[in-house]
C-alpha cells in the first residue's frame, strides 16, 4: 500500500471508533487526547504560520502500543485542538514493521514547507534498525516521504542500534539534529547520550559527534532529546531509560557549536510524577518555550503501574497540560502551566487568611473532579510537620498529596485512589523563602502538581470510579498558615470528542 492508502485506512479505522470512545467515562475534560486508539510521545510540536501544531505517536487501530503513526492536531490557544488527518503512516521498507513504524521526531519550518524528521523503525532478524527520515508537506496537512530516505541510515560507530527521536532546529546558518542514543550495548545497559548532526538542506547530514553523555548519571539510553535556548543559556532535555526515579531530565549550560559540545552546570528533573514522559518544546510568537509531554509511562520504569483502565473503552493516553519554561536566577528550570488555561476557569472560590490544624478542612471545590487549586502558604508562620490534601475522595477511594515540611518532600500516594492504581512517588521540595505555593490541576484521570513556584512538578494518573467526590486538607503536628486558597472548576474543551 502507498503512504496515502495507509493514511486513509488508518483514518477510516479512527473515524469508525471515535464515537464509541467519546462516551468513555475516563475521557479527560481539558487534556489533549486522540479520538481513539493509543498515543504516546508528542512529536513535531511547532508554532507554524500562526497556529500551534502537535503530532503524536499513535496507534489508530487499538488502545495498545503498535505500528506507530503520527497523529496531528492544530490549535489557536493550546486548549482547543482541531483534529487533522493522520500525518504519517508506516508504508516503506525503512518504517513498516509490526514492532516499529514512524517513531518520534520533530518539525521545522523550512522556508514555509512544514518538514518532519522522524525515526523509521524496523527490525530484521530480530535486530532493531532505526534510521532518520524526512517527510514534507505543501499544505501543512498531507505529508510526503522524501524519496532519498533515510537521511541518516545508521547510528555512528560505537553507538547501539537504539538511535532515534531526531530533534531538528535552526541555529545560525545551519540545521542541527540531536538524536537520542546509547553507547555500547543499548537501551537497557548502555550509556545514554545525545548525538549531534548538521545540515544545510535537511537531506544531507554531517555527523558532529556526541554533544553530551550520561557518564553514569543519567541512564542507559536517552529517548526524545530536545535542545533549545533559554535566555543566554541552552537547555538539553531528554527522557532517560533506567535512571531510577528520574525520567524527564534537564541540563542547563553552554553550547559550543564549533566543537559540537554541550557543557552544563545545572541539572534537574522536569517532573517527578509517574506519568510525565518525552516532553518536547516549541517556541511561539510570544517568545515562550512551551513543553508538551505524554501523560503515561513505560513498563521498564520501576514505578510503572500499567497504562490504566481506559484501554477497555478503546483509547489510551493523554498529554500533560502545556507548560511554559524559563530559567530562574540560578539557571534552574521553572515550569508554569500556560496562561491560556485561565480561560477555562469557572466557579471561582476563595478563602483568605486560613489556619489549618488537624481538623479536616473541606476544600471549596465547585467541581471536585476537573479543577484548579492554588494555595499560598506563609512558611514563617507555619509550625506543622506535614500538610495533607485528600483529593478525589468518595466511598473508600482517595488520593493523598502530602507536603512534608520536615523531610522537605512532596509525596503523591495513589494506593487507595481507585482500586487499580498503586504506588507512592516522592520528590525533594525546596521550601525556599517565606511565601510558598502549590498549584494543582485535576482532570478525570490525572493530577498535576506544581510546587515551589514551578521549580517542582509531579504528575500522575488516577482513575477514581465514583462520581461524587470531594477534597479536604489537614495539618499534622502544628498549624499551616494559608495566606490564600483559590479554586476553580475547569471547563470541558471538547478534547475528548
Ligand atoms: C519514547 C519512545 C521513543 C520512540 C517512541 C516509539 O516514549 O520509546 O524513543 O521513538 O517512544 O513509540
Short mmCIF file of C-alpha atoms and ligand atoms in Angstrom, two decimals:
data_model
loop_
_atom_site.label_atom_id
_atom_site.label_comp_id
_atom_site.label_asym_id
_atom_site.label_seq_id
_atom_site.Cartn_x
_atom_site.Cartn_y
_atom_site.Cartn_z
CA UNK A 1 0.00 0.00 0.00
CA UNK A 2 1.16 3.53 -0.69
CA UNK A 3 1.59 6.03 2.10
CA UNK A 4 -1.63 7.79 1.07
CA UNK A 5 -3.53 4.48 1.19
CA UNK A 6 -2.13 3.62 4.62
CA UNK A 7 -3.15 7.05 5.90
CA UNK A 8 -6.68 6.63 4.51
CA UNK A 9 -7.01 3.16 6.05
CA UNK A 10 -5.86 4.40 9.46
CA UNK A 11 -8.16 7.39 9.25
CA UNK A 12 -11.16 5.18 8.44
CA UNK A 13 -10.42 2.98 11.48
CA UNK A 14 -10.28 6.04 13.71
CA UNK A 15 -13.48 7.51 12.32
CA UNK A 16 -15.30 4.23 12.97
CA UNK A 17 -14.09 4.08 16.59
CA UNK A 18 -14.26 7.68 17.72
CA UNK A 19 -17.94 7.98 18.60
CA UNK A 20 -17.92 4.98 20.92
CA UNK A 21 -14.73 6.17 22.55
CA UNK A 22 -16.16 9.64 23.17
CA UNK A 23 -18.60 8.05 25.64
CA UNK A 24 -15.81 6.68 27.84
CA UNK A 25 -16.17 7.87 31.42
CA UNK A 26 -12.42 8.31 31.66
CA UNK A 27 -12.12 10.88 28.87
CA UNK A 28 -10.22 13.89 30.09
CA UNK A 29 -12.04 17.21 30.05
CA UNK A 30 -9.26 19.61 29.18
CA UNK A 31 -6.23 17.47 28.36
CA UNK A 32 -5.36 16.61 24.80
CA UNK A 33 -6.26 13.07 23.68
CA UNK A 34 -6.50 11.18 20.42
CA UNK A 35 -10.03 10.46 19.11
CA UNK A 36 -9.41 6.74 19.68
CA UNK A 37 -6.59 4.24 19.98
CA UNK A 38 -3.23 4.65 21.61
CA UNK A 39 -0.98 7.69 21.93
CA UNK A 40 2.47 8.21 23.36
CA UNK A 41 5.09 10.91 22.78
CA UNK A 42 4.31 14.36 21.44
CA UNK A 43 6.13 14.82 18.14
CA UNK A 44 6.73 17.73 15.81
CA UNK A 45 5.43 20.40 18.17
CA UNK A 46 5.69 23.66 16.26
CA UNK A 47 4.16 27.11 16.09
CA UNK A 48 3.68 27.28 12.34
CA UNK A 49 2.01 30.03 10.34
CA UNK A 50 0.19 31.41 13.36
CA UNK A 51 -1.04 28.15 14.87
CA UNK A 52 0.17 25.51 17.30
CA UNK A 53 0.64 22.14 15.65
CA UNK A 54 1.19 18.95 17.57
CA UNK A 55 1.77 15.48 16.23
CA UNK A 56 1.89 12.36 18.34
CA UNK A 57 2.92 8.74 18.41
CA UNK A 58 -0.26 6.95 17.59
CA UNK A 59 -1.73 3.50 17.01
CA UNK A 60 -5.09 4.27 15.41
CA UNK A 61 -6.13 0.60 15.37
CA UNK A 62 -6.04 -0.34 19.05
CA UNK A 63 -5.56 1.13 22.52
CA UNK A 64 -2.18 -0.53 22.89
CA UNK A 65 1.21 0.37 21.51
CA UNK A 66 1.52 -0.91 17.92
CA UNK A 67 2.81 0.14 14.50
CA UNK A 68 3.47 3.81 15.00
CA UNK A 69 1.69 6.51 13.05
CA UNK A 70 1.83 10.25 13.60
CA UNK A 71 -1.49 11.81 14.61
CA UNK A 72 -1.89 15.53 14.05
CA UNK A 73 -3.87 18.37 15.64
CA UNK A 74 -3.85 22.15 15.49
CA UNK A 75 -4.88 24.89 17.90
CA UNK A 76 -5.07 28.68 18.20
CA UNK A 77 -4.92 28.71 22.00
CA UNK A 78 -3.26 25.46 23.20
CA UNK A 79 -6.61 24.46 24.73
CA UNK A 80 -8.96 23.56 21.92
CA UNK A 81 -7.41 21.21 19.39
CA UNK A 82 -8.81 20.57 15.94
CA UNK A 83 -8.02 17.15 14.61
CA UNK A 84 -6.23 16.88 11.29
CA UNK A 85 -5.77 13.71 9.27
CA UNK A 86 -3.06 11.24 10.26
CA UNK A 87 0.22 12.76 9.04
CA UNK A 88 2.48 9.72 8.83
CA UNK A 89 1.74 6.02 8.50
CA UNK A 90 4.20 3.14 8.10
CA UNK A 91 4.50 2.39 4.38
CA UNK A 92 8.13 1.91 3.38
CA UNK A 93 10.85 -0.68 3.90
CA UNK A 94 12.51 1.62 6.42
CA UNK A 95 9.40 2.30 8.55
CA UNK A 96 6.93 -0.56 8.04
CA UNK A 97 7.11 -3.16 10.76
CA UNK A 98 4.73 -4.69 13.31
CA UNK A 99 7.04 -3.63 16.13
CA UNK A 100 8.22 -0.38 14.58
CA UNK A 101 6.79 2.33 12.38
CA UNK A 102 7.20 6.09 12.29
CA UNK A 103 8.83 6.74 15.64
CA UNK A 104 9.24 10.08 17.38
CA UNK A 105 10.72 13.19 15.88
CA UNK A 106 10.27 16.88 15.29
CA UNK A 107 9.01 19.52 12.85
CA UNK A 108 10.66 22.56 11.31
CA UNK A 109 9.53 25.37 9.05
CA UNK A 110 11.83 25.08 6.04
CA UNK A 111 11.05 28.31 4.21
CA UNK A 112 7.30 27.75 4.51
CA UNK A 113 7.44 23.97 4.00
CA UNK A 114 6.38 22.08 7.11
CA UNK A 115 9.02 19.36 7.37
CA UNK A 116 9.01 16.37 9.70
CA UNK A 117 12.09 14.48 10.78
CA UNK A 118 11.28 11.13 12.34
CA UNK A 119 12.77 7.73 13.03
CA UNK A 120 11.90 4.90 10.69
CA UNK A 121 11.94 1.85 12.97
CA UNK A 122 12.05 -1.73 11.75
CA UNK A 123 13.69 -4.94 12.78
CA UNK A 124 15.41 -7.51 10.62
CA UNK A 125 16.15 -10.98 12.00
CA UNK A 126 15.46 -9.68 15.48
CA UNK A 127 17.88 -6.74 15.10
CA UNK A 128 16.45 -3.27 15.59
CA UNK A 129 17.06 -0.81 12.79
CA UNK A 130 16.45 2.84 13.43
CA UNK A 131 17.12 5.45 10.77
CA UNK A 132 16.29 9.13 10.50
CA UNK A 133 13.82 10.14 7.80
CA UNK A 134 12.23 13.24 6.29
CA UNK A 135 8.66 13.98 5.20
CA UNK A 136 7.42 17.31 3.86
CA UNK A 137 4.09 18.95 3.21
CA UNK A 138 2.99 21.66 0.80
CA UNK A 139 -0.26 22.36 2.68
CA UNK A 140 0.71 21.51 6.27
CA UNK A 141 -1.74 18.59 6.27
CA UNK A 142 -0.69 15.93 3.79
CA UNK A 143 2.87 14.67 4.08
CA UNK A 144 5.08 13.02 1.54
CA UNK A 145 8.07 10.97 2.49
CA UNK A 146 11.34 12.03 0.91
CA UNK A 147 12.42 9.68 -1.90
CA UNK A 148 16.00 9.74 -0.59
CA UNK A 149 15.05 8.38 2.84
CA UNK A 150 16.56 7.53 5.21
CA UNK A 151 18.57 10.73 5.51
CA UNK A 152 20.70 9.12 8.24
CA UNK A 153 20.73 5.37 7.74
CA UNK A 154 22.97 4.14 10.55
CA UNK A 155 23.98 5.09 14.06
CA UNK A 156 27.55 6.36 14.39
CA UNK A 157 30.34 3.92 15.27
CA UNK A 158 30.34 2.89 18.93
CA UNK A 159 26.63 3.58 19.38
CA UNK A 160 23.99 0.88 19.76
CA UNK A 161 21.09 0.28 17.36
CA UNK A 162 18.93 2.44 19.66
CA UNK A 163 19.18 5.61 17.64
CA UNK A 164 16.03 7.64 17.49
CA UNK A 165 13.84 10.69 18.09
CA UNK A 166 15.58 13.37 15.99
CA UNK A 167 15.06 16.93 17.18
CA UNK A 168 15.94 19.43 14.46
CA UNK A 169 16.46 23.15 14.96
CA UNK A 170 17.98 26.10 13.15
CA UNK A 171 20.97 27.91 14.58
CA UNK A 172 22.98 30.48 12.65
CA UNK A 173 23.27 29.31 9.05
CA UNK A 174 22.70 25.61 9.65
CA UNK A 175 20.22 22.98 10.66
CA UNK A 176 21.20 20.82 13.59
CA UNK A 177 19.79 17.47 14.66
CA UNK A 178 20.06 15.98 18.14
CA UNK A 179 19.40 12.24 18.21
CA UNK A 180 18.78 10.03 21.25
CA UNK A 181 21.33 7.29 21.55
CA UNK A 182 23.06 4.72 23.75
CA UNK A 183 26.75 3.97 23.65
CA UNK A 184 27.73 0.34 23.86
CA UNK A 185 25.14 -2.30 24.50
CA UNK A 186 21.87 -0.47 24.04
CA UNK A 187 18.70 0.73 25.65
CA UNK A 188 18.93 -1.28 28.86
CA UNK A 189 22.65 -1.47 29.65
CA UNK A 190 24.38 1.22 27.57
CA UNK A 191 25.33 4.79 28.34
CA UNK A 192 22.76 7.38 27.32
CA UNK A 193 23.92 10.19 25.08
CA UNK A 194 22.85 12.80 22.54
CA UNK A 195 24.37 12.65 19.05
CA UNK A 196 24.74 15.84 17.02
CA UNK A 197 24.39 16.23 13.25
CA UNK A 198 24.48 19.26 10.98
CA UNK A 199 22.92 20.03 7.61
CA UNK A 200 22.20 22.80 5.13
CA UNK A 201 19.15 21.27 3.48
CA UNK A 202 17.63 18.67 5.89
CA UNK A 203 18.68 15.95 3.41
CA UNK A 204 22.46 15.66 3.64
CA UNK A 205 23.69 15.33 7.21
CA UNK A 206 27.19 15.53 8.65
CA UNK A 207 27.97 13.80 11.92
CA UNK A 208 29.37 16.23 14.52
CA UNK A 209 29.86 13.87 17.43
CA UNK A 210 28.48 13.20 20.89
CA UNK A 211 27.30 16.51 22.31
CA UNK A 212 26.55 15.20 25.82
CA UNK A 213 26.64 11.83 27.57
CA UNK A 214 25.37 10.25 30.74
CA UNK A 215 28.70 9.48 32.43
CA UNK A 216 26.88 7.06 34.72
CA UNK A 217 24.47 9.70 36.00
CA UNK A 218 21.59 9.90 33.57
CA UNK A 219 20.61 6.46 32.43
CA UNK A 220 21.27 3.87 29.76
CA UNK A 221 19.57 5.43 26.72
CA UNK A 222 18.32 8.96 26.10
CA UNK A 223 14.92 8.98 24.45
CA UNK A 224 13.36 12.08 22.93
CA UNK A 225 16.14 14.62 23.42
CA UNK A 226 15.33 18.27 22.82
CA UNK A 227 17.68 21.22 22.75
CA UNK A 228 16.69 24.88 22.87
CA UNK A 229 17.95 28.26 24.05
CA UNK A 230 16.62 29.85 27.23
CA UNK A 231 17.98 33.37 27.69
CA UNK A 232 21.71 33.17 27.02
CA UNK A 233 21.87 29.51 28.06
CA UNK A 234 20.89 26.28 26.32
CA UNK A 235 18.75 23.53 27.79
CA UNK A 236 19.09 19.88 26.87
CA UNK A 237 16.14 17.81 27.97
CA UNK A 238 15.66 14.08 27.48
CA UNK A 239 13.88 11.04 28.84
CA UNK A 240 16.48 8.64 30.16
CA UNK A 241 15.83 4.92 30.37
CA UNK A 242 16.85 3.15 33.58
CA UNK A 243 17.65 6.21 35.63
CA UNK A 244 15.88 5.28 38.87
CA UNK A 245 13.07 7.66 39.79
CA UNK A 246 14.09 10.06 37.05
CA UNK A 247 12.62 10.15 33.58
CA UNK A 248 12.45 13.75 32.36
CA UNK A 249 15.83 15.32 32.94
CA UNK A 250 17.01 18.82 32.10
CA UNK A 251 20.57 20.09 31.82
CA UNK A 252 21.29 23.81 31.53
CA UNK A 253 24.59 25.15 30.23
CA UNK A 254 26.53 26.47 27.26
CA UNK A 255 26.73 25.13 23.75
CA UNK A 256 29.89 25.28 21.71
CA UNK A 257 28.67 24.77 18.16
CA UNK A 258 32.23 24.89 16.82
CA UNK A 259 33.25 21.92 18.91
CA UNK A 260 29.81 20.32 18.91
CA UNK A 261 29.91 20.07 22.71
CA UNK A 262 27.40 20.98 25.36
CA UNK A 263 28.73 21.84 28.83
CA UNK A 264 26.16 22.04 31.55
CA UNK A 265 26.32 23.47 35.03
CA UNK A 266 22.84 22.78 36.31
CA UNK A 267 20.70 19.67 36.18
CA UNK A 268 17.26 18.82 37.44
CA UNK A 269 14.05 16.93 36.89
CA UNK A 270 11.25 18.50 34.87
CA UNK A 271 8.55 16.41 36.52
CA UNK A 272 8.83 13.75 39.22
CA UNK A 273 5.44 12.12 38.70
CA UNK A 274 4.86 8.58 37.45
CA UNK A 275 3.26 9.84 34.27
CA UNK A 276 5.17 12.57 32.52
CA UNK A 277 7.42 11.47 29.69
CA UNK A 278 9.06 12.60 26.48
CA UNK A 279 8.46 16.35 26.83
CA UNK A 280 9.04 18.33 23.65
CA UNK A 281 9.45 22.10 23.34
CA UNK A 282 8.12 24.61 20.85
CA UNK A 283 8.72 28.32 20.70
CA UNK A 284 5.80 30.56 19.85
CA UNK A 285 5.30 34.12 18.58
CA UNK A 286 5.09 35.39 22.16
CA UNK A 287 8.66 34.21 22.73
CA UNK A 288 7.54 31.42 25.04
CA UNK A 289 9.07 27.96 25.10
CA UNK A 290 6.21 25.55 25.70
CA UNK A 291 6.54 21.92 26.71
CA UNK A 292 4.11 19.21 25.69
CA UNK A 293 4.53 15.75 27.25
CA UNK A 294 2.97 12.31 27.27
CA UNK A 295 0.99 11.62 30.41
CA UNK A 296 1.94 7.98 30.78
CA UNK A 297 4.95 5.72 31.12
CA UNK A 298 6.65 2.50 30.07
CA UNK A 299 6.78 -0.91 31.65
CA UNK A 300 10.56 -0.69 32.22
CA UNK A 301 10.08 2.14 34.72
CA UNK A 302 10.47 0.91 38.31
CA UNK A 303 7.25 2.69 39.35
CA UNK A 304 5.24 1.56 36.30
CA UNK A 305 1.69 0.78 37.24
CA UNK A 306 0.01 -0.18 33.97
CA UNK A 307 -1.47 2.17 31.42
CA UNK A 308 -4.78 2.49 33.20
CA UNK A 309 -8.27 1.11 32.57
CA UNK A 310 -9.23 3.46 29.71
CA UNK A 311 -7.97 0.96 27.15
CA UNK A 312 -11.13 -1.07 27.83
CA UNK A 313 -13.02 1.85 26.30
CA UNK A 314 -10.85 1.92 23.19
CA UNK A 315 -8.34 4.62 23.97
CA UNK A 316 -5.19 5.14 26.00
CA UNK A 317 -3.09 8.20 26.73
CA UNK A 318 -3.27 11.96 27.00
CA UNK A 319 -0.88 14.89 27.06
CA UNK A 320 0.01 16.89 30.15
CA UNK A 321 -1.17 20.49 30.16
CA UNK A 322 1.10 22.79 28.13
CA UNK A 323 3.78 24.36 30.32
CA UNK A 324 5.92 27.41 29.65
CA UNK A 325 9.53 27.00 30.74
CA UNK A 326 12.04 29.60 31.85
CA UNK A 327 15.18 29.83 33.98
CA UNK A 328 15.45 31.42 37.40
CA UNK A 329 18.45 33.48 38.57
CA UNK A 330 20.35 30.26 39.32
CA UNK A 331 19.55 28.78 35.90
CA UNK A 332 17.18 26.23 37.35
CA UNK A 333 14.24 25.30 35.14
CA UNK A 334 10.88 26.70 36.14
CA UNK A 335 7.70 25.36 34.58
CA UNK A 336 4.35 27.14 34.63
CA UNK A 337 1.04 25.99 33.17
CA UNK A 338 0.37 28.31 30.21
CA UNK A 339 -1.72 31.41 31.00
CA UNK A 340 -4.31 30.34 28.42
CA UNK A 341 -5.60 27.76 30.92
CA UNK A 342 -7.14 30.62 32.92
CA UNK A 343 -9.78 30.87 30.18
CA UNK A 344 -11.18 27.52 31.36
CA UNK A 345 -11.82 28.77 34.88
CA UNK A 346 -15.38 28.81 36.17
CA UNK A 347 -16.91 28.97 39.63
CA UNK A 348 -14.11 30.70 41.49
CA UNK A 349 -14.00 30.13 45.27
CA UNK A 350 -11.50 31.80 47.52
CA UNK A 351 -10.50 31.72 51.14
CA UNK A 352 -8.13 34.25 52.62
CA UNK A 353 -6.10 34.03 55.84
CA UNK A 354 -6.79 30.45 56.83
CA UNK A 355 -5.11 28.49 59.61
CA UNK A 356 -5.12 24.74 59.10
CA UNK A 357 -4.95 22.34 62.01
CA UNK A 358 -5.57 18.62 62.41
CA UNK A 359 -9.29 19.25 61.96
CA UNK A 360 -10.48 18.41 58.48
CA UNK A 361 -10.94 21.50 56.32
CA UNK A 362 -13.13 20.93 53.28
CA UNK A 363 -11.67 22.35 50.09
CA UNK A 364 -14.11 24.72 48.44
CA UNK A 365 -14.46 22.91 45.09
CA UNK A 366 -17.23 23.77 42.66
CA UNK A 367 -16.18 20.69 40.70
CA UNK A 368 -14.15 18.17 42.75
CA UNK A 369 -13.07 16.31 39.59
CA UNK A 370 -11.94 18.86 36.99
CA UNK A 371 -10.46 21.76 38.90
CA UNK A 372 -7.51 24.00 39.52
CA UNK A 373 -6.37 24.74 43.04
CA UNK A 374 -3.86 27.36 44.09
CA UNK A 375 -2.56 27.68 47.61
CA UNK A 376 -0.18 30.19 49.11
CA UNK A 377 1.42 29.43 52.45
CA UNK A 378 3.39 31.62 54.83
CA UNK A 379 6.21 29.31 55.90
CA UNK A 380 7.37 31.73 58.60
CA UNK A 381 4.06 31.27 60.41
CA UNK A 382 3.74 27.55 59.70
CA UNK A 383 4.62 25.15 62.50
CA UNK A 384 3.15 21.90 61.14
CA UNK A 385 5.36 18.99 60.25
CA UNK A 386 3.14 17.95 57.38
CA UNK A 387 0.13 19.08 55.39
CA UNK A 388 -2.03 16.53 53.67
CA UNK A 389 -4.56 17.07 50.91
CA UNK A 390 -7.09 14.31 50.40
CA UNK A 391 -8.39 14.55 46.86
CA UNK A 392 -10.93 12.83 44.66
CA UNK A 393 -12.37 11.17 47.75
CA UNK A 394 -15.52 9.05 47.78
CA UNK A 395 -16.67 5.70 49.11
CA UNK A 396 -13.29 4.41 50.25
CA UNK A 397 -11.31 5.90 47.38
CA UNK A 398 -8.98 8.84 47.83
CA UNK A 399 -5.64 10.22 46.66
CA UNK A 400 -3.19 11.79 49.07
CA UNK A 401 -0.86 14.69 48.39
CA UNK A 402 1.47 15.30 51.32
CA UNK A 403 3.69 18.31 51.78
CA UNK A 404 6.27 17.14 54.29
CA UNK A 405 7.79 20.30 55.77
CA UNK A 406 10.13 18.26 57.98
CA UNK A 407 11.55 15.96 55.35
CA UNK A 408 11.24 18.65 52.64
CA UNK A 409 9.37 16.30 50.37
CA UNK A 410 6.29 16.20 48.21
CA UNK A 411 4.56 12.82 48.25
CA UNK A 412 1.84 11.56 45.93
CA UNK A 413 0.09 8.42 47.14
CA UNK A 414 -2.43 6.63 44.94
CA UNK A 415 -2.63 3.32 46.79
CA UNK A 416 -6.30 3.98 47.57
CA UNK A 417 -7.12 6.13 44.55
CA UNK A 418 -9.27 3.76 42.56
CA UNK A 419 -8.69 0.09 43.35
CA UNK A 420 -6.36 -0.19 40.34
CA UNK A 421 -3.51 2.28 40.76
CA UNK A 422 -0.71 1.62 43.19
CA UNK A 423 2.32 3.36 44.48
CA UNK A 424 3.86 6.42 46.02
CA UNK A 425 6.00 8.96 44.29
CA UNK A 426 8.10 11.34 46.35
CA UNK A 427 10.46 14.16 45.43
CA UNK A 428 12.51 16.85 47.13
CA UNK A 429 10.94 20.22 47.86
CA UNK A 430 12.87 23.49 48.01
CA UNK A 431 10.63 25.27 50.53
CA UNK A 432 12.65 28.44 49.94
CA UNK A 433 11.66 31.82 51.41
CA UNK A 434 8.54 32.57 53.45
CA UNK A 435 5.96 32.55 50.69
CA UNK A 436 5.40 29.07 49.32
CA UNK A 437 2.99 28.00 46.59
CA UNK A 438 1.23 24.88 45.45
CA UNK A 439 -0.81 24.68 42.26
CA UNK A 440 -2.76 21.64 41.31
CA UNK A 441 -4.65 20.64 38.17
CA UNK A 442 -7.07 17.76 38.45
CA UNK A 443 -8.85 16.17 35.49
CA UNK A 444 -10.86 12.96 35.10
CA UNK A 445 -7.80 10.73 35.36
CA UNK A 446 -4.79 12.87 36.19
CA UNK A 447 -3.39 15.19 38.83
CA UNK A 448 -0.57 17.63 38.07
CA UNK A 449 1.21 19.36 40.93
CA UNK A 450 3.38 22.48 40.72
CA UNK A 451 5.16 23.49 43.89
CA UNK A 452 7.99 25.85 44.85
CA UNK A 453 6.76 28.46 42.34
CA UNK A 454 7.15 25.97 39.49
CA UNK A 455 10.55 24.52 40.44
CA UNK A 456 8.99 21.22 41.43
CA UNK A 457 6.38 19.39 39.37
CA UNK A 458 4.79 15.99 39.79
CA UNK A 459 2.16 14.48 37.51
CA UNK A 460 0.43 11.16 37.92
CA UNK A 461 -2.69 9.38 36.76
CA UNK A 462 -5.56 8.08 38.85
CA UNK A 463 -8.87 6.52 37.84
CA UNK A 464 -11.48 7.07 40.58
CA UNK A 465 -14.66 5.18 39.84
CA UNK A 466 -17.22 7.04 41.92
CA UNK A 467 -18.97 10.14 40.64
CA UNK A 468 -19.47 12.12 43.81
CA UNK A 469 -16.06 13.18 45.00
CA UNK A 470 -14.73 15.72 47.44
CA UNK A 471 -11.49 17.08 48.78
CA UNK A 472 -10.14 18.25 52.12
CA UNK A 473 -6.92 19.29 53.78
CA UNK A 474 -5.33 18.86 57.20
CA UNK A 475 -2.20 19.88 59.07
CA UNK A 476 -0.26 17.47 61.28
CA UNK A 477 1.99 18.37 64.21
CA UNK A 478 1.15 22.08 64.23
CA UNK A 479 -0.53 24.75 62.10
CA UNK A 480 -0.29 25.74 58.47
CA UNK A 481 -0.76 29.43 57.72
CA UNK A 482 -2.55 29.62 54.39
CA UNK A 483 -2.40 33.16 53.04
CA UNK A 484 -4.91 32.34 50.36
CA UNK A 485 -6.62 29.42 48.74
CA UNK A 486 -8.29 29.70 45.33
CA UNK A 487 -10.11 27.05 43.37
CA UNK A 488 -11.83 26.99 40.01
CA UNK A 489 -13.82 24.38 38.16
CA UNK A 490 -12.28 23.90 34.73
CA UNK A 491 -14.40 23.80 31.59
CA UNK A 492 -14.50 20.95 29.12
CA UNK A 493 -12.55 21.84 25.97
CA UNK A 494 -14.05 19.04 23.94
CA UNK A 495 -10.64 17.44 23.53
CA UNK A 496 -12.31 14.15 24.28
CA UNK A 497 -14.76 14.27 21.39
C1 LIG B 1 9.61 7.15 23.89
C2 LIG B 1 9.73 6.22 22.71
C3 LIG B 1 10.66 6.81 21.69
C4 LIG B 1 10.22 6.16 20.42
C5 LIG B 1 8.72 6.05 20.63
C6 LIG B 1 8.08 4.86 19.99
O1 LIG B 1 8.42 7.06 24.58
O2 LIG B 1 10.17 4.95 23.15
O3 LIG B 1 12.02 6.66 21.96
O4 LIG B 1 10.53 6.89 19.29
O5 LIG B 1 8.50 6.04 22.02
O6 LIG B 1 6.70 4.94 20.06
#
